[in-house]
Tab-separated table of C-alpha atoms and ligand atoms in Angstrom:
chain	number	residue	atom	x	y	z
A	94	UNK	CA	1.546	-33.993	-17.945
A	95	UNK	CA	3.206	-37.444	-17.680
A	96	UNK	CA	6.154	-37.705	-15.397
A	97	UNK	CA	8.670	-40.285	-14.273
A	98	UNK	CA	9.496	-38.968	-10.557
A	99	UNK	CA	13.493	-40.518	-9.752
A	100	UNK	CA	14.089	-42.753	-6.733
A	101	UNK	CA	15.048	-40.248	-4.495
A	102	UNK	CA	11.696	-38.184	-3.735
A	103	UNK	CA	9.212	-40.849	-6.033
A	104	UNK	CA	8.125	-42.654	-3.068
A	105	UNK	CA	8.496	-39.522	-0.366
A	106	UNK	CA	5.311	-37.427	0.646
A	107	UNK	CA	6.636	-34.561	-1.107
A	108	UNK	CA	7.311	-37.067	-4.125
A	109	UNK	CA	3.606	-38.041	-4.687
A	110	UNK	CA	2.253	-34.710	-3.651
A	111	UNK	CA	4.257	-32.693	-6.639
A	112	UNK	CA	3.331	-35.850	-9.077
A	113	UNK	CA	-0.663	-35.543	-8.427
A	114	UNK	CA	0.174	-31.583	-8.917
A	115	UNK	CA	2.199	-31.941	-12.038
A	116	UNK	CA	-0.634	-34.531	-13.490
A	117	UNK	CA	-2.924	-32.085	-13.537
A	118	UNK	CA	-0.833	-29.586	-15.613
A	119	UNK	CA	-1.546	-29.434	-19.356
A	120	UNK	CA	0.762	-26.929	-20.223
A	121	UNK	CA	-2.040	-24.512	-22.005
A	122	UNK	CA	0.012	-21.785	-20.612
A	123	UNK	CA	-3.125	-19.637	-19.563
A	124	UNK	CA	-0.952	-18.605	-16.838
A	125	UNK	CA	1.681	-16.797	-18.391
A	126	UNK	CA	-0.838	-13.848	-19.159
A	127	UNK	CA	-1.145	-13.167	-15.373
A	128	UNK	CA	2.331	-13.868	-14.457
A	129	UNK	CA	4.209	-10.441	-12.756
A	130	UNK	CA	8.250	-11.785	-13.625
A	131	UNK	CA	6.955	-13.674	-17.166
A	132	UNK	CA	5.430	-9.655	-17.995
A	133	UNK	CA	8.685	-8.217	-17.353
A	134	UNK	CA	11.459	-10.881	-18.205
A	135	UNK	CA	9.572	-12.521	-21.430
A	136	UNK	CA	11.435	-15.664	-20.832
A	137	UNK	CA	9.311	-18.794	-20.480
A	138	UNK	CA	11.279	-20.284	-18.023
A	139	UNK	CA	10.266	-16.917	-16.007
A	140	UNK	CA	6.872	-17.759	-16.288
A	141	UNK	CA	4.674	-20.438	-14.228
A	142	UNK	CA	4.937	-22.769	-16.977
A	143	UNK	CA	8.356	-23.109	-17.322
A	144	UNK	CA	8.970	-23.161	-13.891
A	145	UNK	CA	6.718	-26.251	-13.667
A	146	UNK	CA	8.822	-27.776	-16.572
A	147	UNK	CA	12.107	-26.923	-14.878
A	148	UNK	CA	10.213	-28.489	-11.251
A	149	UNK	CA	9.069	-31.251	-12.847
A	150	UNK	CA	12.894	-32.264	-14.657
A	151	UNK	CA	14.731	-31.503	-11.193
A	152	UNK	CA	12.531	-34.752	-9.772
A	153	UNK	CA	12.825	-36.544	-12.930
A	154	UNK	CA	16.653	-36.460	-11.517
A	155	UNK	CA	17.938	-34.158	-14.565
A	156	UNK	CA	21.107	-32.023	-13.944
A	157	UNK	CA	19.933	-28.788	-12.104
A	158	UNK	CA	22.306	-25.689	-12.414
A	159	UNK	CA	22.463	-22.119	-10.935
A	160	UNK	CA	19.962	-21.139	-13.719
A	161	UNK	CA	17.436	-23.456	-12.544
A	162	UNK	CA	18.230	-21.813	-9.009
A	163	UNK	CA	17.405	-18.315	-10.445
A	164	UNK	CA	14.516	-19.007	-12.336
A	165	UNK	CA	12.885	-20.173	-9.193
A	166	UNK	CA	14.169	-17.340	-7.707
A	167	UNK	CA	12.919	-14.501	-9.674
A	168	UNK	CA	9.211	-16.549	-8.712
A	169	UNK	CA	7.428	-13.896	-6.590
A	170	UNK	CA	4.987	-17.207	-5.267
A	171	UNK	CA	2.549	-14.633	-5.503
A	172	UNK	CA	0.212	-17.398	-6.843
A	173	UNK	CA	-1.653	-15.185	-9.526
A	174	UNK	CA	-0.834	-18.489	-11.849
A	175	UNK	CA	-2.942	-20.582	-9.193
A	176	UNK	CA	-6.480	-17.801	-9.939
A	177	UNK	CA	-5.866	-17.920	-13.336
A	178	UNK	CA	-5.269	-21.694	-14.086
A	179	UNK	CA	-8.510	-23.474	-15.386
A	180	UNK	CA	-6.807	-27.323	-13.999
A	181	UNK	CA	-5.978	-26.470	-10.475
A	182	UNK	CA	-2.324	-26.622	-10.579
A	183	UNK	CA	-1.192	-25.535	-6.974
A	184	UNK	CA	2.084	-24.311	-8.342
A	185	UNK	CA	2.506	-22.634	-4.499
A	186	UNK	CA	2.970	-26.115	-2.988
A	187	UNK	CA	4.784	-27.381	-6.187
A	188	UNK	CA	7.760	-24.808	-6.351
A	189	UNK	CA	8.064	-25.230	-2.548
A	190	UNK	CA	8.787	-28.582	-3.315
A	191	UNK	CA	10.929	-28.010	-6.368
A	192	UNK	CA	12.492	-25.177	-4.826
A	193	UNK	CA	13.729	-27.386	-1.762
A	194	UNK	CA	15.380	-30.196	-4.635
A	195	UNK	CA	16.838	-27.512	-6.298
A	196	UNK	CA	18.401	-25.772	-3.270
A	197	UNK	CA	19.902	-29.373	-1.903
A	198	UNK	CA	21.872	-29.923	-5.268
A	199	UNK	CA	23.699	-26.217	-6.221
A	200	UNK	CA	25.811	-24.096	-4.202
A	201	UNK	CA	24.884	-20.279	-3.927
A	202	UNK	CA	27.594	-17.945	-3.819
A	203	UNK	CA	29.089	-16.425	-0.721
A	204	UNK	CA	27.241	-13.209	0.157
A	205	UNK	CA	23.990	-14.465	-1.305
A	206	UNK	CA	24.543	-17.421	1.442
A	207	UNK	CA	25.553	-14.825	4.228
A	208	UNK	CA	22.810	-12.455	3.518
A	209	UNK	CA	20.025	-15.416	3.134
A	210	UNK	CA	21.611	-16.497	6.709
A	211	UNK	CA	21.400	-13.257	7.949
A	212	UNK	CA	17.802	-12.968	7.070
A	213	UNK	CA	17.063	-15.743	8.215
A	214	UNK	CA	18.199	-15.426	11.781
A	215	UNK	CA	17.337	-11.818	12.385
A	216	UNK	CA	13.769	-11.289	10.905
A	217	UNK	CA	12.086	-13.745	13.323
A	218	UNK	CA	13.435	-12.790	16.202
A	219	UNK	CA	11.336	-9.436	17.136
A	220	UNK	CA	13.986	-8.254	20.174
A	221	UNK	CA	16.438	-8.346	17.386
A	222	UNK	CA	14.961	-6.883	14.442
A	223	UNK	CA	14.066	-4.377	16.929
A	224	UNK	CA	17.038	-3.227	17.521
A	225	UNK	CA	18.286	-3.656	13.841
A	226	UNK	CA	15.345	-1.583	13.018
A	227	UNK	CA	16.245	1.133	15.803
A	228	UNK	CA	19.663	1.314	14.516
A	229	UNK	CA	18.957	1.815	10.884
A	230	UNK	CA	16.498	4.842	11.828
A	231	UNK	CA	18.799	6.460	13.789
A	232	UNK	CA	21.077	6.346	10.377
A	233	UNK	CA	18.103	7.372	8.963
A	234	UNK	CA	18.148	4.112	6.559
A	235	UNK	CA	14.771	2.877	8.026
A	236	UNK	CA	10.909	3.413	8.265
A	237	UNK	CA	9.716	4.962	11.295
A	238	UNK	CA	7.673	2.624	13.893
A	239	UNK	CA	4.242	3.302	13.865
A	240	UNK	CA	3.364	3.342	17.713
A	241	UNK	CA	0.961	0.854	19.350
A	242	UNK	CA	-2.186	3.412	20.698
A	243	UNK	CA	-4.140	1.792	23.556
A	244	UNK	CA	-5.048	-1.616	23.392
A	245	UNK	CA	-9.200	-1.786	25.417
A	246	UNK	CA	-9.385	-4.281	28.691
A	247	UNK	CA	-10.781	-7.329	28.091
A	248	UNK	CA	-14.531	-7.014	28.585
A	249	UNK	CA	-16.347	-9.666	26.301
A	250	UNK	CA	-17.348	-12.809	26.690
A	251	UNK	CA	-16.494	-13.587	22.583
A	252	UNK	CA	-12.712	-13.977	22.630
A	253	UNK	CA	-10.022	-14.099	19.533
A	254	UNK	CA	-6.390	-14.661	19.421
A	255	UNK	CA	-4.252	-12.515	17.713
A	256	UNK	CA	-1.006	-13.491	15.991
A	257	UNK	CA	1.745	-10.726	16.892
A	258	UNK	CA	4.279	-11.738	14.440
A	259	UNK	CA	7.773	-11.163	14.302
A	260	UNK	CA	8.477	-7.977	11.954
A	261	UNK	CA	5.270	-6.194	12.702
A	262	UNK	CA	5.194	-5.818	16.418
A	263	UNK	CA	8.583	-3.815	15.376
A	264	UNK	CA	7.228	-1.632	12.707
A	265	UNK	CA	3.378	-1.269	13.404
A	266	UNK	CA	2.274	-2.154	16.505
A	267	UNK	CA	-0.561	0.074	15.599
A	268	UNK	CA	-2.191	-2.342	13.751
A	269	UNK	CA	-3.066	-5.019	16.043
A	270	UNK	CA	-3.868	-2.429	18.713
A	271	UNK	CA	-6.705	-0.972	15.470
A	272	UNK	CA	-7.821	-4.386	15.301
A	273	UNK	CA	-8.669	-4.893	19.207
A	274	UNK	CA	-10.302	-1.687	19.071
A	275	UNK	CA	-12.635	-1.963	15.748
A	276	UNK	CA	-13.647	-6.090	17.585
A	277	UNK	CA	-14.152	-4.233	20.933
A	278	UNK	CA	-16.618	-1.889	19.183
A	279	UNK	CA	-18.537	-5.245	17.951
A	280	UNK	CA	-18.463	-7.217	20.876
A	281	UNK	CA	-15.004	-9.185	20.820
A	282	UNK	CA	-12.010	-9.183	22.374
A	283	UNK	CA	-8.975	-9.715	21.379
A	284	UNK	CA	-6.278	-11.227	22.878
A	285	UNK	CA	-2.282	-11.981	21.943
A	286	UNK	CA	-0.167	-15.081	23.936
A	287	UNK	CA	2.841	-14.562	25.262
A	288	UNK	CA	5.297	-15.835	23.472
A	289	UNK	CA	3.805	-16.384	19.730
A	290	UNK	CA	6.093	-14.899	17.441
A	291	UNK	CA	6.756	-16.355	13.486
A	292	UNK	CA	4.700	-18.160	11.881
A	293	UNK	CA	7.419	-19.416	10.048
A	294	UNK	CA	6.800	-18.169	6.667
A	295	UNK	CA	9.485	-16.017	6.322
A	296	UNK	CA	12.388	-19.173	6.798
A	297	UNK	CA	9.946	-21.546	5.097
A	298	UNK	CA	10.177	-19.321	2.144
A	299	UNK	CA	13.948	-18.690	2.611
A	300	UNK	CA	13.979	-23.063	1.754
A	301	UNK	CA	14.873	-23.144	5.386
A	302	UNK	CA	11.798	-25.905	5.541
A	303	UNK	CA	13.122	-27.397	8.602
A	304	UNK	CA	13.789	-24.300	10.511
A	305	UNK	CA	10.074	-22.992	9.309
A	306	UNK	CA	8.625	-26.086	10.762
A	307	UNK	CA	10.139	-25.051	13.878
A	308	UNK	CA	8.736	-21.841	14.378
A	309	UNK	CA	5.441	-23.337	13.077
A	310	UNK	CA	5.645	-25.849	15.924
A	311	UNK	CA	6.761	-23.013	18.406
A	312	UNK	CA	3.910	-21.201	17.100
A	313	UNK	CA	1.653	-23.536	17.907
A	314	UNK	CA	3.189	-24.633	21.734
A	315	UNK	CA	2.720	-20.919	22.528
A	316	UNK	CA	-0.745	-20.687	21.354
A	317	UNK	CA	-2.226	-24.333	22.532
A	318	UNK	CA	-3.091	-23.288	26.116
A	319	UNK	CA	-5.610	-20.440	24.418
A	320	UNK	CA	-7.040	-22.584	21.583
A	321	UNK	CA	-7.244	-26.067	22.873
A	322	UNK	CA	-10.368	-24.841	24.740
A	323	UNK	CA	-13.789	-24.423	22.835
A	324	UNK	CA	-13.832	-20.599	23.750
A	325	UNK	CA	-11.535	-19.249	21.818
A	326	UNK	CA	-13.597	-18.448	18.372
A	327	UNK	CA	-10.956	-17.520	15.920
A	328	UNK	CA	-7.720	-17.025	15.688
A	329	UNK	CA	-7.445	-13.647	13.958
A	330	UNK	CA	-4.150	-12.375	11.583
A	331	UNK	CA	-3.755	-8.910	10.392
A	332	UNK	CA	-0.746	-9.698	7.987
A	333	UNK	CA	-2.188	-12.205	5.110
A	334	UNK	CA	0.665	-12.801	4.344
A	335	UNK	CA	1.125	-14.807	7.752
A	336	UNK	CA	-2.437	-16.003	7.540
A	337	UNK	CA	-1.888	-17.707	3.925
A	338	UNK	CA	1.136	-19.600	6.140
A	339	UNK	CA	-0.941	-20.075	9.362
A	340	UNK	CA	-3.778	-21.442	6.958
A	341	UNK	CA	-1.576	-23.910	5.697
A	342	UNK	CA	-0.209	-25.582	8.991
A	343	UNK	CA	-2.550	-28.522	8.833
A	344	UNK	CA	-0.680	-29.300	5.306
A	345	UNK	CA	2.592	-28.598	6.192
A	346	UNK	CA	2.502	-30.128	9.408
A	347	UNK	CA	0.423	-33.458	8.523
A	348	UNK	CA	3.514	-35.467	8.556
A	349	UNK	CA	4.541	-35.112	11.797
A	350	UNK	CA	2.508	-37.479	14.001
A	351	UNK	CA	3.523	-34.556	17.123
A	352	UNK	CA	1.655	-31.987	15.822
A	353	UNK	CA	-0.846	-33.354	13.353
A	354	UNK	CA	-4.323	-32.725	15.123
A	355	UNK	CA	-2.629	-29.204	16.698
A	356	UNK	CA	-1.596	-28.153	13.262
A	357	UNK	CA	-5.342	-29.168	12.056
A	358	UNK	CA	-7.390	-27.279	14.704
A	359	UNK	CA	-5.094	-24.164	14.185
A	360	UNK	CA	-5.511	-24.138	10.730
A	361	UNK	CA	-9.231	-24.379	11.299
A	362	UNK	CA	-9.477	-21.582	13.536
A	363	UNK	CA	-7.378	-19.484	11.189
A	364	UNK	CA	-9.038	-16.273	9.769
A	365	UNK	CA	-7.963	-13.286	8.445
A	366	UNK	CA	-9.064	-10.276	9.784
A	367	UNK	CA	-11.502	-9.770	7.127
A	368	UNK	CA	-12.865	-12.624	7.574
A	369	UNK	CA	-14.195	-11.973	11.270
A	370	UNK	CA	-16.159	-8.288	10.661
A	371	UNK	CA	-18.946	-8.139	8.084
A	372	UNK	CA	-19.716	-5.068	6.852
A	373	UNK	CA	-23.293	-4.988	8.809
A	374	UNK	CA	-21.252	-4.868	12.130
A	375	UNK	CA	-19.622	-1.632	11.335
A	376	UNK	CA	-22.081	1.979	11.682
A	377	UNK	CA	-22.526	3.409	8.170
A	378	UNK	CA	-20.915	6.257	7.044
A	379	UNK	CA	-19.659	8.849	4.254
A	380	UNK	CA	-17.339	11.397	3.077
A	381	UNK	CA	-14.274	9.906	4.276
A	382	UNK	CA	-12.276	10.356	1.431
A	383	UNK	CA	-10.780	8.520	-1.506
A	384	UNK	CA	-8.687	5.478	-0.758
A	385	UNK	CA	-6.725	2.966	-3.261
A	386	UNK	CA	-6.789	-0.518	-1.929
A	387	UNK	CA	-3.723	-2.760	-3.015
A	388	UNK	CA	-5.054	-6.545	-2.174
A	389	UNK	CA	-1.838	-8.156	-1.415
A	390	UNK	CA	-1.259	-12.027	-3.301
A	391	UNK	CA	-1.413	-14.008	-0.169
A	392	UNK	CA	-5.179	-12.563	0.926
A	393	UNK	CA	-6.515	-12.203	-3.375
A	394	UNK	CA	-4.281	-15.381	-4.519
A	395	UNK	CA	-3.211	-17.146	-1.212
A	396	UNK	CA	-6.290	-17.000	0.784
A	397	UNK	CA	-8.265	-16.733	-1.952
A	398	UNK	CA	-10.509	-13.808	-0.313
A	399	UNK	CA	-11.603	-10.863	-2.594
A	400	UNK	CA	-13.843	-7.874	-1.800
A	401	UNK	CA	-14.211	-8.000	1.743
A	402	UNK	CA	-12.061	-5.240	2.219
A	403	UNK	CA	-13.186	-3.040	0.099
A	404	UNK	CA	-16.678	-3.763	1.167
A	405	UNK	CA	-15.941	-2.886	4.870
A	406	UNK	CA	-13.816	0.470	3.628
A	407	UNK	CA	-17.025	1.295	1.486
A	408	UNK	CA	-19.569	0.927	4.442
A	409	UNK	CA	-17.713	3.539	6.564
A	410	UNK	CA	-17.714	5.647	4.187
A	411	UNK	CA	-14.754	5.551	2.349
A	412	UNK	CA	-14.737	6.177	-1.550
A	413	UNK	CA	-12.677	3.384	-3.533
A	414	UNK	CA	-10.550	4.400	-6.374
A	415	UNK	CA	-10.033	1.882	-9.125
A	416	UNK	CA	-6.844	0.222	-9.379
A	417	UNK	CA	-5.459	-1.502	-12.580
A	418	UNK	CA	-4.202	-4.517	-12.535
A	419	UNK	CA	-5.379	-5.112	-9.273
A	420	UNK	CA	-4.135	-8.602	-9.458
A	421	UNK	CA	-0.346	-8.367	-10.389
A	422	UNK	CA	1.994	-8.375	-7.035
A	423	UNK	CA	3.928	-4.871	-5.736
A	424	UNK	CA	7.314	-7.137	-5.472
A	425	UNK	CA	7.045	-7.097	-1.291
A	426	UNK	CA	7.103	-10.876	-1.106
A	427	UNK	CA	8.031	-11.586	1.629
A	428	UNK	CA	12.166	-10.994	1.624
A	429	UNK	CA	11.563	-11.224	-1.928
A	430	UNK	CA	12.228	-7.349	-2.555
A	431	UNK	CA	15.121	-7.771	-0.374
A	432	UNK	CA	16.848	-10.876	-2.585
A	433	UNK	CA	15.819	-9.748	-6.187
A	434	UNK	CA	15.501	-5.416	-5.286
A	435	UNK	CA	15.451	-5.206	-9.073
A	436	UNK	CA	12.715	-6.848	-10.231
A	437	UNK	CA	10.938	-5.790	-6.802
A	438	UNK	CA	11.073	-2.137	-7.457
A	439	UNK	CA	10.098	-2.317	-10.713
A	440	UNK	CA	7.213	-3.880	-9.655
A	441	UNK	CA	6.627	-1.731	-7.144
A	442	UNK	CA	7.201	1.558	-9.678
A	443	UNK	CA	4.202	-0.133	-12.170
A	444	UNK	CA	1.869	-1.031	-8.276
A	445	UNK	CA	1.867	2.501	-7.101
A	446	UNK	CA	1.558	4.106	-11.004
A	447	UNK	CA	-1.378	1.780	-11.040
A	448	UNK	CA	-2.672	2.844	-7.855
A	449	UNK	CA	-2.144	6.310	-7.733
A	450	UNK	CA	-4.082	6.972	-10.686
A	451	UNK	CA	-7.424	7.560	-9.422
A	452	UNK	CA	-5.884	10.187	-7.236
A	453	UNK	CA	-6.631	8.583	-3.654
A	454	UNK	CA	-5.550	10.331	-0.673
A	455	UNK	CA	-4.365	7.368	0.985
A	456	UNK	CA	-3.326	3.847	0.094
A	457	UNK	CA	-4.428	0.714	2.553
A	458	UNK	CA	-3.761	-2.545	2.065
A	459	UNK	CA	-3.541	-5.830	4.407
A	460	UNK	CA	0.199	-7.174	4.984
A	461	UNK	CA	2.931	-5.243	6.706
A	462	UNK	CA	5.738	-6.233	4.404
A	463	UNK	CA	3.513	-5.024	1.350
A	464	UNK	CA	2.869	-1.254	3.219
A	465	UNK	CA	6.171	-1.110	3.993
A	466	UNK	CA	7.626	-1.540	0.811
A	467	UNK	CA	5.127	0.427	-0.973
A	468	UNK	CA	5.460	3.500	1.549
A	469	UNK	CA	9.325	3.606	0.408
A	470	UNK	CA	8.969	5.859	-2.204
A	471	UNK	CA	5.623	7.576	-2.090
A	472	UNK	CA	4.326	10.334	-0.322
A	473	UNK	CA	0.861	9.289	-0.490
A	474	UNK	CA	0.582	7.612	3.073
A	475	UNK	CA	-0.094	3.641	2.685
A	476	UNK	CA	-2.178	2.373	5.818
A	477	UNK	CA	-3.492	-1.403	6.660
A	478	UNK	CA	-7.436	-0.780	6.290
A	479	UNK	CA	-7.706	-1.788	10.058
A	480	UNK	CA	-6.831	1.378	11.014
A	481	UNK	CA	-8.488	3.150	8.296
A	482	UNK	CA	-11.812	1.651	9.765
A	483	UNK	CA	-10.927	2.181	13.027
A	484	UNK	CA	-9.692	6.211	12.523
A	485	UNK	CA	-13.641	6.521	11.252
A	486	UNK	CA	-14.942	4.415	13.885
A	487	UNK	CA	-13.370	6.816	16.559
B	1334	LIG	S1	-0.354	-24.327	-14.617
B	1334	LIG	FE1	-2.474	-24.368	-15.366
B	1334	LIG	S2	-2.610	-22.572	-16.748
B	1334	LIG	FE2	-0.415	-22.987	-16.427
B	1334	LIG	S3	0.206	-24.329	-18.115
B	1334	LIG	FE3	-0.376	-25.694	-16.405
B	1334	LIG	S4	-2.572	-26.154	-16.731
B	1334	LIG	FE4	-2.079	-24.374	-18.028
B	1335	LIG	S1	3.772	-17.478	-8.329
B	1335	LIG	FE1	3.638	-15.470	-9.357
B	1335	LIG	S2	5.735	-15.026	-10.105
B	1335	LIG	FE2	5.646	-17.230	-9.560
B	1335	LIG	S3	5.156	-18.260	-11.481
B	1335	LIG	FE3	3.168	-17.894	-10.433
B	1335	LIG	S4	2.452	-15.905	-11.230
B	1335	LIG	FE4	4.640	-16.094	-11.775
């Protein structure tokens, strides 16, 4: 696609990063088929495509409007478009860019300013979502917590870091604690630093780039004492959708001369959880029951990983129901179901028709924000496979 970047962002790093993207495009529209919001809106500037087109006119310098705003709104960046495009467009890193433009040159509304502000001050901060959280189930407007169960002493000499997070450490502490104990069983331990919250996702995605950075960069000051030393063999995330971010550091970061090489070597160490156990390390087993697995975007589109988990559910013995249209998003998103509920629970209405089909007694899947929004309104229990493996393990 030819373009004509304006002054303003031509010469930027941002500028020639989103022309070398939108080069590549040749507007075949492959990527409409897979698109979640293009399926249910029909409109093609609802649909990768026209988003790019809408991107790519915002740095030509054309007039942007509210409409532009919402189009790039509705965008789940679930990234199915990046799987299914045969050029390589990384629309992810394009709409971040586009999305940032955009923001700078309209003016939201009132209460969708306040609640984006709101969002974005609370949802890092653990202490305080924690007490958000405790307030809403006393009203009886919020998910339970799912308790941390013990977390084994230290005892190998192969270490990983975890990340903690910000949200989950409020709503499932559980699931770091499953992952120390399934790597304890194989011979690693697994350690969290004090102090390493965010990752920074959730206020990068908010357009808050500059505040994301931040918490990237806290991230990273909290961590370097653990991982500036050759033992450390992996940092380890349970929530892909933090590991896409973490993953990405060495990009995002690589303009700030500060934290270049840290940003690099933490990127490098990144893993999701799947990532660290092969199926060989767990015992075999059988007759655990039927499970649905939803792959959330950020691990099947963002991280690009596919089958692992269902290969390390399968080995202990669980039986895998098929799931249609395994590759379309639940709505979760990040705060995406909480900015656009709409389109989210729609979404999430066709996700758990899709997976409760094949009848499964339980639903796992691999981000917290993707559980919890799935859980809402079913009664089948949703799980993070972690602690499916680990309940079989024990
Ligand atoms: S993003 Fe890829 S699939 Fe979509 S229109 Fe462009 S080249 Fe085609
Ligand atoms: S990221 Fe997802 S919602 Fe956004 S354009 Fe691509 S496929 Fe559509």
């Amino acid at each position: 696609m030819q373009t004509s970047l304006a002054g303003f962002i031509r010469d930027t790093p941002e500028g020639r990063e989103a022309e070398a993207i939108l080069r590549k495009c040749v507007h075949c529209g492959f990527c409409t088929a897979t698109c979640p919001t293009y399926q249910l809106l029909g409109d093609d500037l609802d649909s990768p495509r026209g988003r790019i087109y809408l991107v790519k006119r915002a740095l030509e310098g054309a007039p942007v409007s509210d409409r532009t705003r919402l189009h790039l709104d509705r965008c789940l960046t679930c990234r199915a478009c990046e799987t299914t495009c045969p050029s390589g467009v990384r629309y992810g890193r394009l709409v971040d860019i586009g999305r940032e433009v955009v923001e700078s040159r309209t003016r939201r509304g009132a209460w969708d300013r306040l609640r984006r502000a709101v969002l974005s001050f609370a949802l890092p901060r653990t202490a305080l979502f924690s007490a958000a959280l405790r307030l809403g189930q006393l009203a009886g407007l919020a998910p339970g917590t799912r308790r941390g169960s013990a977390w084994p002493a230290p005892r190998h000499s192969r270490k990983m870091l975890a990340l903690r997070g910000c949200v989950q450490p409020a709503l499932a502490p559980s699931i770091n604690a499953a992952a120390a104990r399934v790597l304890d069983r194989i011979g690693v331990t697994l350690l969290e630093a004090p102090g390493a919250g965010c990752c920074g996702g959730l206020r990068f995605h908010l357009n808050r780039h500059d505040a994301g950075r931040a918490d990237m960069r806290a991230l990273i000051d909290a961590w370097w004492p653990l991982t500036a030393n050759a033992e450390m063999e992996a940092i380890v995330v349970t929530a892909s959708g933090c590991g896409v971010t973490v993953k990405e550091y060495a990009h995002l970061l690589s303009n700030d001369p500060g934290y270049r090489g840290k940003a690099e070597r933490v990127s490098e160490l990144t893993r999701d959880l799947c990532e660290v156990i092969r199926p060989e390390d767990l015992p075999a087993g059988s007759n655990r029951g039927r499970v649905a697995f939803h792959s959330p975007c950020t691990l099947q589109h963002g991280q690009q990983l596919r089958g692992r988990v269902e290969a390390l559910l399968s080995r202990v013995g669980y039986e895998l129901a098929p799931v249609r249209d395994a590759h379309l998003c639940c709505g979760s998103a990040g705060t995406y179901s909480l900015l656009q509920p709409g389109l989210a629970g729609e979404l999430r209405a066709r996700k758990l028709a899709a997976l409760e089909e094949g009848a499964p007694a339980v639903i796992a899947t691999a981000n917290i924000g993707c559980l919890v929004h799935l859980q809402a309104p079913t009664a089948t229990p949703v799980r993070h496979w972690i602690e499916l493996i680990d309940a079989a393990l024990a």
